Coordinates of N, CA and C in Angstrom, one line a residue:
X303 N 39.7 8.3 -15.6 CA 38.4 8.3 -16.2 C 37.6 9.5 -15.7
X304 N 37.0 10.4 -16.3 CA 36.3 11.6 -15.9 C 35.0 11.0 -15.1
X305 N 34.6 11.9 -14.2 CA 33.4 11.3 -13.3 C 32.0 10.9 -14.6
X306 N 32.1 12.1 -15.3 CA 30.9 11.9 -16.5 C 31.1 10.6 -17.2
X307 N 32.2 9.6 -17.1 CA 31.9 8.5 -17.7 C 32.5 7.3 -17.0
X308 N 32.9 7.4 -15.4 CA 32.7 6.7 -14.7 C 30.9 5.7 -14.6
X309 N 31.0 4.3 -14.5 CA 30.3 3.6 -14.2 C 29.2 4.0 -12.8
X310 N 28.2 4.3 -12.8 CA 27.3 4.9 -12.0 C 27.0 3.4 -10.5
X311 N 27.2 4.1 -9.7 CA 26.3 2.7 -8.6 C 24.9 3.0 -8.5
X312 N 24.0 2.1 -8.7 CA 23.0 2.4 -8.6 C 22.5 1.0 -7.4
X313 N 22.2 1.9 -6.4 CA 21.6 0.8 -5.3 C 20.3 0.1 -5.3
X314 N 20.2 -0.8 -4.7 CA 19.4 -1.5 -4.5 C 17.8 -0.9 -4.1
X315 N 16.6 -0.9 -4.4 CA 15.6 0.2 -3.4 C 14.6 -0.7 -2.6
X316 N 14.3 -1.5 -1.8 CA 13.9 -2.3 -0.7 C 12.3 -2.1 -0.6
X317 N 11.9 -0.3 -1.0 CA 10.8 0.0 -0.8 C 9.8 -0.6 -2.6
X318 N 10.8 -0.1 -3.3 CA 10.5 -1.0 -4.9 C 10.1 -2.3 -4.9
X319 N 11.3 -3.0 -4.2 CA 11.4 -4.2 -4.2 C 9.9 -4.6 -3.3
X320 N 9.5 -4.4 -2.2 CA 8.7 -5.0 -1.2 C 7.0 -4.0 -1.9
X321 N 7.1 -3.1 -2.9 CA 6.0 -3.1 -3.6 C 5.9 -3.9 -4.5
X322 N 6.9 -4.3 -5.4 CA 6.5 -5.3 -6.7 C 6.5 -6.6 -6.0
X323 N 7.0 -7.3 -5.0 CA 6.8 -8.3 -4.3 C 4.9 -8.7 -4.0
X324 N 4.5 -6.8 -3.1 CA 3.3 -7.1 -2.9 C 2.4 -7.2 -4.1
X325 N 3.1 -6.9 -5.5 CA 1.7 -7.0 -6.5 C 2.4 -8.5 -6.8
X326 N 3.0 -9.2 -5.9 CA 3.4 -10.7 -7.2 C 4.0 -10.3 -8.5
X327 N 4.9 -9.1 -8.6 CA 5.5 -9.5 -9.6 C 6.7 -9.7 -9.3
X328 N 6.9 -10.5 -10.2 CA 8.5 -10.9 -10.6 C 9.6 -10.2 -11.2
X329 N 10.5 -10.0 -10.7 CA 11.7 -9.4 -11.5 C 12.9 -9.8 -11.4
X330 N 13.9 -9.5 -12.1 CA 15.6 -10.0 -11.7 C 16.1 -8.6 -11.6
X331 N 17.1 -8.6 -11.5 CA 18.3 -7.2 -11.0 C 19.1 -7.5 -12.3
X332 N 19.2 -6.7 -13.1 CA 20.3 -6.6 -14.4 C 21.2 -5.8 -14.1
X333 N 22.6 -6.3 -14.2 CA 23.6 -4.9 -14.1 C 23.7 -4.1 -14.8
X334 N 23.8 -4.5 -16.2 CA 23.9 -3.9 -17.5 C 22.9 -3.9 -18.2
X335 N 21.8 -2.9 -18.1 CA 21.2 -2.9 -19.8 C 21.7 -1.8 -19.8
X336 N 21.6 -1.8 -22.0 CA 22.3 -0.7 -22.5 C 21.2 0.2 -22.4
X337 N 21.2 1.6 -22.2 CA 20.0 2.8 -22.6 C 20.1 2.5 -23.7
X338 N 20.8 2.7 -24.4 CA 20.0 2.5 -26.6 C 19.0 1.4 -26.8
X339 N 18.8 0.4 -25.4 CA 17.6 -0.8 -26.1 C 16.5 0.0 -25.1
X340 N 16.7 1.1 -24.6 CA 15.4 1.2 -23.8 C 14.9 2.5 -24.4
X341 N 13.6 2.4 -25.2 CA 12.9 3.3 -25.6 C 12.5 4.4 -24.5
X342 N 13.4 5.8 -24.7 CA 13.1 6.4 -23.6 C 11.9 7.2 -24.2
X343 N 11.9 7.7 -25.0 CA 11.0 8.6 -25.6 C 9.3 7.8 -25.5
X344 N 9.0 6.6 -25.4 CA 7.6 6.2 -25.2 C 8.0 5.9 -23.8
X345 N 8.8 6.1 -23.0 CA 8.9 5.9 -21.2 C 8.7 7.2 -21.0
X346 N 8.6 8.3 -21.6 CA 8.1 9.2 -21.2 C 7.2 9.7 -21.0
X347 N 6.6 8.7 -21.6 CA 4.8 8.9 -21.6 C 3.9 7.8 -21.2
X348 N 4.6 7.3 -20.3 CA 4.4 5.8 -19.6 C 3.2 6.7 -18.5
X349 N 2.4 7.9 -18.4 CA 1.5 8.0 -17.4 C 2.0 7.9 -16.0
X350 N 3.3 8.4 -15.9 CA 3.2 8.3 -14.5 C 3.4 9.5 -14.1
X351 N 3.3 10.5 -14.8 CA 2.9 11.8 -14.3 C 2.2 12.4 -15.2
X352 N 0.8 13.0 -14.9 CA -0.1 13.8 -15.5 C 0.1 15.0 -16.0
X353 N 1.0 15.5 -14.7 CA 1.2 17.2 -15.5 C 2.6 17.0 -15.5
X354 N 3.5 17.9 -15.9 CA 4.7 18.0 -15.7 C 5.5 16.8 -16.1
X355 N 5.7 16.2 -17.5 CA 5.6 14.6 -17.5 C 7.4 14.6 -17.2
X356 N 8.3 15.7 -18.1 CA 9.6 15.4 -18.0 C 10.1 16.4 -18.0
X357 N 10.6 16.6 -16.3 CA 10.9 18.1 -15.5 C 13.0 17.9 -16.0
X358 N 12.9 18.8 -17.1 CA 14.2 19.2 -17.3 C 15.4 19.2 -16.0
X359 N 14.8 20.3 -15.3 CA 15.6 20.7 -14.2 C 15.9 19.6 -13.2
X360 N 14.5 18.7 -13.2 CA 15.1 17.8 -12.1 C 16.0 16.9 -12.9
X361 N 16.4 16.6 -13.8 CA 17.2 15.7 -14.9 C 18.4 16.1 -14.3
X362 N 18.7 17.8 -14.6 CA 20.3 18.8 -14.2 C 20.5 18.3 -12.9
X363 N 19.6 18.2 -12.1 CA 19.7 18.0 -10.6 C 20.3 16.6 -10.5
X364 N 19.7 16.0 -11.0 CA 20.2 14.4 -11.1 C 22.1 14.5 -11.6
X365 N 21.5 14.8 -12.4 CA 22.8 14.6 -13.5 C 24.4 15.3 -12.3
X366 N 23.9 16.5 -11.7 CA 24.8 17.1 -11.0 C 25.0 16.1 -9.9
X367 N 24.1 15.3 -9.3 CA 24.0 14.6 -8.4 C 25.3 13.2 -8.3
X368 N 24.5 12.7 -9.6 CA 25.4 11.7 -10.4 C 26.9 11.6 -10.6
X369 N 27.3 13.3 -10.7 CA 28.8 13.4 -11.3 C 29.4 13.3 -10.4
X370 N 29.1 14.1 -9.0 CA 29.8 13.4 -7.7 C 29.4 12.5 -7.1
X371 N 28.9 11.3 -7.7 CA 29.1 10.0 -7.1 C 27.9 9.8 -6.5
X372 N 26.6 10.4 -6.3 CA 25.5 10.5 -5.0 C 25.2 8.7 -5.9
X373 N 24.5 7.8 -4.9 CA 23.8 6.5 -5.8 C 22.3 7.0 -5.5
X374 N 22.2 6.2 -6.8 CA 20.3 6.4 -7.5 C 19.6 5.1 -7.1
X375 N 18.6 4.7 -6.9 CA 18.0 3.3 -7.1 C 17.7 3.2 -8.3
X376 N 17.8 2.4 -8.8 CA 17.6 1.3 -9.7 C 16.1 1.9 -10.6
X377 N 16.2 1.4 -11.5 CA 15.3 2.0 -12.5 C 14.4 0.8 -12.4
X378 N 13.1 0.6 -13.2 CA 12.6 -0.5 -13.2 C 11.7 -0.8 -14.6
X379 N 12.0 -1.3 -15.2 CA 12.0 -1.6 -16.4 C 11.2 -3.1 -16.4
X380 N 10.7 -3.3 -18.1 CA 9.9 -4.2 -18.5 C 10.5 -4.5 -20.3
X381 N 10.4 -5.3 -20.7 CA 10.8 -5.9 -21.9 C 9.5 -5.9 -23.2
X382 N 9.7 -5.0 -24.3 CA 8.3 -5.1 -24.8 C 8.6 -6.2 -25.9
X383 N 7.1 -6.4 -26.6 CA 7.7 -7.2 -27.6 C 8.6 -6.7 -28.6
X384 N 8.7 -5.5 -28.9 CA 9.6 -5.3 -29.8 C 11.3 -5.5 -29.1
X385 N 11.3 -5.6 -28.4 CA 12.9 -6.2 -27.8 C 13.2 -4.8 -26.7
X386 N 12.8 -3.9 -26.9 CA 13.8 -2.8 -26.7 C 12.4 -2.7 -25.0
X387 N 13.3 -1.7 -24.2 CA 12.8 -2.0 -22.5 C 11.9 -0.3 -22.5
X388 N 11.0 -1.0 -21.8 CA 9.9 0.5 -21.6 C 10.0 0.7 -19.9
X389 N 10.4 1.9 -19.6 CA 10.5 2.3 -18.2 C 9.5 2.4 -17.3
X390 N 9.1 1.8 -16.6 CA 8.1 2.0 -15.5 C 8.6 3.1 -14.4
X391 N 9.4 2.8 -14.1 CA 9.5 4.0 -12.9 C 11.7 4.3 -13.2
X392 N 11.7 5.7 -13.1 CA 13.1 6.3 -13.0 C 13.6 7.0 -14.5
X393 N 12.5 7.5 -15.1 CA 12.8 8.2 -16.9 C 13.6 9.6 -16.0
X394 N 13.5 10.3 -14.8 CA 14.4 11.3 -14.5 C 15.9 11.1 -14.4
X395 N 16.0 9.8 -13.5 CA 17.7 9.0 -13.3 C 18.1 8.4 -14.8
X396 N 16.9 8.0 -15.5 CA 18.2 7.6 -17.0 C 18.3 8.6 -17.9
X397 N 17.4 10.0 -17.6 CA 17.7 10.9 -18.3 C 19.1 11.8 -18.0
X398 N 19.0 11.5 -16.8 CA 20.5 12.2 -15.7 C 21.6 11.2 -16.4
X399 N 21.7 10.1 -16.5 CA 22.9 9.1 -17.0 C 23.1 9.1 -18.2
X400 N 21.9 9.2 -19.1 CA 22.0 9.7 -20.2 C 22.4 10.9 -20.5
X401 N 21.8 12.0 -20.5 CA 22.7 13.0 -20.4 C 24.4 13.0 -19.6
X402 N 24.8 12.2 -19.2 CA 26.4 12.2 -18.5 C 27.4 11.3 -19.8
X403 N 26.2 10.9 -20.3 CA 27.4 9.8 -21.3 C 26.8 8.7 -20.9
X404 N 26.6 8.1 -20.1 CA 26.8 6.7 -19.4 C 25.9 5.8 -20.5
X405 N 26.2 4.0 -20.6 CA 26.1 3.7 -21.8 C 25.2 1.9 -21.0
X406 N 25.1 1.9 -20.3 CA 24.5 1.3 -19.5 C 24.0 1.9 -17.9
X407 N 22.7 0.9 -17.6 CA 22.3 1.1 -15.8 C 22.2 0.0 -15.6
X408 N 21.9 -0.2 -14.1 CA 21.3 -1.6 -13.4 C 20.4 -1.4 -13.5
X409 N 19.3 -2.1 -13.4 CA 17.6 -2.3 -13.1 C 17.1 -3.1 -13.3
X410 N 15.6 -2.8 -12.0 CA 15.4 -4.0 -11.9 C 14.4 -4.3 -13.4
X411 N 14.3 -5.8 -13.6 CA 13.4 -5.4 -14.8 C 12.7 -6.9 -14.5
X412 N 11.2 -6.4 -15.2 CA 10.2 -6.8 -14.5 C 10.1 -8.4 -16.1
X413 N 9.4 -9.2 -15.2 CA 10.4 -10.9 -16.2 C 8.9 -10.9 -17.2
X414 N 7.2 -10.1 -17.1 CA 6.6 -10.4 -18.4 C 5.9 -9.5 -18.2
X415 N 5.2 -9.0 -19.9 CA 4.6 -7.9 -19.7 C 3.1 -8.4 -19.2
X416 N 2.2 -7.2 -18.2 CA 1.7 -7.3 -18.4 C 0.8 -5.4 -17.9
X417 N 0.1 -5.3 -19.1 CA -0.3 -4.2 -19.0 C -1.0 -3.6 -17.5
X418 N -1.8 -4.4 -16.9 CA -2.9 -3.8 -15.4 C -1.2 -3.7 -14.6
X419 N -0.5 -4.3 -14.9 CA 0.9 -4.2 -13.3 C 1.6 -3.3 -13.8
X420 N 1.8 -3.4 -15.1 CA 2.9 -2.2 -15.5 C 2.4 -0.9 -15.3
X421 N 1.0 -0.4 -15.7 CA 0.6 0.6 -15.9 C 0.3 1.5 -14.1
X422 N 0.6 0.3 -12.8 CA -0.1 0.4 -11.6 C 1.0 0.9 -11.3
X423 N 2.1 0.1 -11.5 CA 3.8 0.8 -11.4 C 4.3 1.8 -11.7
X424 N 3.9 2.3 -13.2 CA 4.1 3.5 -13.6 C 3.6 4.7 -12.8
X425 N 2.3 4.4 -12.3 CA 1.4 5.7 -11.9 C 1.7 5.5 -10.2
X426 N 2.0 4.5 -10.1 CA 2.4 4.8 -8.9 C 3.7 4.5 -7.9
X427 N 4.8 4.8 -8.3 CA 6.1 4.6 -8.1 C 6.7 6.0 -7.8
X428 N 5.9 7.3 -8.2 CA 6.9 8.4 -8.3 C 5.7 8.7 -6.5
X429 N 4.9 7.6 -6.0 CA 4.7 7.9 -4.4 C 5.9 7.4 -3.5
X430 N 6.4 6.4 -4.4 CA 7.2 5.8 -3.1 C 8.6 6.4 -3.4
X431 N 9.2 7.3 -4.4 CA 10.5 7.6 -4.3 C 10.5 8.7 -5.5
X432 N 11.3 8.8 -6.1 CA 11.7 10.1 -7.1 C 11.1 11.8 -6.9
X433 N 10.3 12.1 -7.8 CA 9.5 13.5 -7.6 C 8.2 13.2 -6.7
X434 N 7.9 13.4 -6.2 CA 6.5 13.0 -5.0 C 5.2 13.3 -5.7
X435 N 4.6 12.6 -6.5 CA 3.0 13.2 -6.6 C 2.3 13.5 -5.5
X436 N 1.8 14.9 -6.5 CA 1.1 15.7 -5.6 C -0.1 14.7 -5.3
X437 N -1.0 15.2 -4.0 CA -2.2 14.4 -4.1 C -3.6 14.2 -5.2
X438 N -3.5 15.4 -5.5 CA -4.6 15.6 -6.4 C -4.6 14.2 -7.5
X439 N -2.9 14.6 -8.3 CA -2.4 13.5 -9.3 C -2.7 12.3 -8.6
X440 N -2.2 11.8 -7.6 CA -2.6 11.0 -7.0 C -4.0 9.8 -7.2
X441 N -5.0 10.8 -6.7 CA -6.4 10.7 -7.4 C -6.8 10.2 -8.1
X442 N -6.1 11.0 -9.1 CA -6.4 11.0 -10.5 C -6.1 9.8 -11.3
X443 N -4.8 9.2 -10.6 CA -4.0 7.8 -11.0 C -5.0 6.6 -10.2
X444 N -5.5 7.0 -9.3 CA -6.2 5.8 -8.3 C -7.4 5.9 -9.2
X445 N -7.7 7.0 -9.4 CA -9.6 7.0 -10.0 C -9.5 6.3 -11.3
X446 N -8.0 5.8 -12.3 CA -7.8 5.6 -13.2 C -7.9 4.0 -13.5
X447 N -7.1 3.4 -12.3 CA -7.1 2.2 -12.4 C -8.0 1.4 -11.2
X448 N -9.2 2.1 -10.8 CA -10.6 1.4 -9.7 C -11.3 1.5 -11.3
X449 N -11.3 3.2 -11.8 CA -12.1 2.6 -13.5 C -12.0 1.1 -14.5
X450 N -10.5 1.6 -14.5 CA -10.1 0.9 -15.6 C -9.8 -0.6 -15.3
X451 N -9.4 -1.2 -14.2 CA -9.3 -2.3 -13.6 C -10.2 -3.2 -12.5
X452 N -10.8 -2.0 -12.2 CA -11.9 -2.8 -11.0 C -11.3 -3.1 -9.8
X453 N -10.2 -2.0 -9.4 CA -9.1 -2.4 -7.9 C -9.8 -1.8 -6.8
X454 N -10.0 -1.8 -6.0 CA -10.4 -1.9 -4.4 C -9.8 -0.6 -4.0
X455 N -10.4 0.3 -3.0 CA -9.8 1.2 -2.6 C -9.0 0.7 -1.9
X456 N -9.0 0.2 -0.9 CA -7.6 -0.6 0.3 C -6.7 -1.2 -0.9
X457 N -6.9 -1.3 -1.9 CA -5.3 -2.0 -2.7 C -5.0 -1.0 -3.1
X458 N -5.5 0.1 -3.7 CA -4.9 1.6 -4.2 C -4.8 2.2 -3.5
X459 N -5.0 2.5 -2.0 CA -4.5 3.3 -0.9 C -3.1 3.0 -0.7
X460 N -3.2 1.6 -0.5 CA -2.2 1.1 -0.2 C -0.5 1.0 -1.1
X461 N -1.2 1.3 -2.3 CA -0.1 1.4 -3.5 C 0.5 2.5 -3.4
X462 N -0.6 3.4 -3.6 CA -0.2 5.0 -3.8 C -0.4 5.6 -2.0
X463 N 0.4 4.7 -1.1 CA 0.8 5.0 0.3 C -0.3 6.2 1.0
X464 N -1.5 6.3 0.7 CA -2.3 7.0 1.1 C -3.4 6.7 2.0
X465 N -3.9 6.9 2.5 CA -4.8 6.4 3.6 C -6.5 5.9 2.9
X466 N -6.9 4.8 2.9 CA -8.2 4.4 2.4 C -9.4 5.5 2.9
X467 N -9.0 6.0 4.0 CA -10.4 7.0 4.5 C -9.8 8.1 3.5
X468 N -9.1 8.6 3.5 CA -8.4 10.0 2.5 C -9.0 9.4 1.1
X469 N -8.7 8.3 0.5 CA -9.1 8.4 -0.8 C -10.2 8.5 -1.0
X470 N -10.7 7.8 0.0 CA -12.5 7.8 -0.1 C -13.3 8.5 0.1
X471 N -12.9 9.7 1.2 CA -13.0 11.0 1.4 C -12.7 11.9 -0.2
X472 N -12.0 11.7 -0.8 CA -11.5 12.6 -2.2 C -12.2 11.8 -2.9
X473 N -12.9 10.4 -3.5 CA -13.5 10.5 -4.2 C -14.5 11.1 -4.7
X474 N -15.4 11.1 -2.7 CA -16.5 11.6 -2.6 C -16.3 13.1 -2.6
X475 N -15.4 13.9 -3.0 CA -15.6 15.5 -2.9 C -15.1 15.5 -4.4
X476 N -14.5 14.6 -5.3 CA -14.5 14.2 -6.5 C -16.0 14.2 -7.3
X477 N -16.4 13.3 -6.9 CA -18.0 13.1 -7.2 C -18.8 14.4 -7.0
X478 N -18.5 15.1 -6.0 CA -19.5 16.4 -5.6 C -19.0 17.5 -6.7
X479 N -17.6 17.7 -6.9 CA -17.0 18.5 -8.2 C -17.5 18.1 -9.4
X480 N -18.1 17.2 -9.9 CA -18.4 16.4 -11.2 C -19.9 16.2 -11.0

C-alpha cells in the first residue's frame, strides 16, 4: 500500500482532552469519520484564525509530515444539524490527509452543539497545539468572547494559556489604542 494511502495514526492529545474536560464538554473518540461528511470549506472559517485563516504551506508541511508516518492529534469535531461535522480545531491536519487521499480520521467529536463552547474551542485551540496564535490574535479572540459571552478574564486567560495580568494589561493598552 503506498504511504499516501496507508491509514494515518492519529494520537491521542491529553492537552485537548484536559481543556474540553475543563469547559465540561463532552466528547467520544471516533476512529472513523469519513472527510466527505465533514464540511471542510465552512471549518475554514470556523474563526479560529483572524489573519491567515488557511496557510497552504503549513498543509505541504503536514501532508510531507504524514507521508512518513509522523502521528497528528486528533482533530476535534462537532455534529451540525445538517448531519455533516464542522471542525473546531485541526482544518490544517485534515487538509494534509486530505490532500494524501486518506478517506477517513479519528476525532475527537464533541457529543452536542453548542454555539458559546464551540466557538471558545475554535478560537482557542490553535494556543494549545497546531500554528501558535500570535498574541495580538490572541486578544482579539479573548476581547471577542468577554463581549460576546460575558467570560471572566481568569476563564479566558486561562483558555487561551495566557496570564490574567497580561490580558488585563492588553486590554487596558487596547482601550488606550481605541
Amino acid at each position: 500500500m503506498p504511504a499516501s494511502r496507508k491509514a494515518r495514526e492519529w494520537k491521542e492529545d491529553y492537552t485537548a482532552e484536559s481543556k474540553m474536560k475543563g469547559l465540561g464538554v463532552k466528547y467520544t473518540i471516533v476512529d472513523k469519520v469519513h472527510i466527505a461528511e465533514i464540511d471542510l470549506e465552512r471549518s475554514r472559517r470556523n474563526n479560529a484564525r483572524l489573519l491567515d485563516r488557511y496557510d497552504e504551506d503549513l498543509v505541504g508541511e503536514y501532508a510531507e509530515a504524514m507521508s512518513t508516518g509522523d502521528k497528528f492529534p486528533m482533530t476535534i469535531l462537532v455534529k451540525m444539524s445538517n448531519g455533516k461535522y464542522l471542525t473546531l480545531s485541526g482544518n490544517h491536519r485534515l487538509g494534509a490527509a486530505d490532500d494524501l487521499g486518506d478517506k477517513t480520521v479519528r476525532a475527537y467529536v464533541v457529543s452536542k452543539w453548542d454555539e458559546q463552547t464551540n466557538e471558545l474551542i475554535a478560537r482557542s485551540a490553535n494556543r494549545w497545539m497546531g500554528k501558535r496564535q500570535e498574541k495580538e490574535e490572541t486578544l482579539q479572540h479573548a476581547l471577542h468572547m468577554m463581549n460576546t459571552y460575558k467570560m471572566k478574564v481568569a476563564e479566558i486567560a486561562k483558555l487561551f494559556s495566557v496570564t490574567p495580568a497580561w490580558l488585563q494589561a492588553a486590554i487596558r493598552t487596547q482601550g488606550i489604542k481605541d
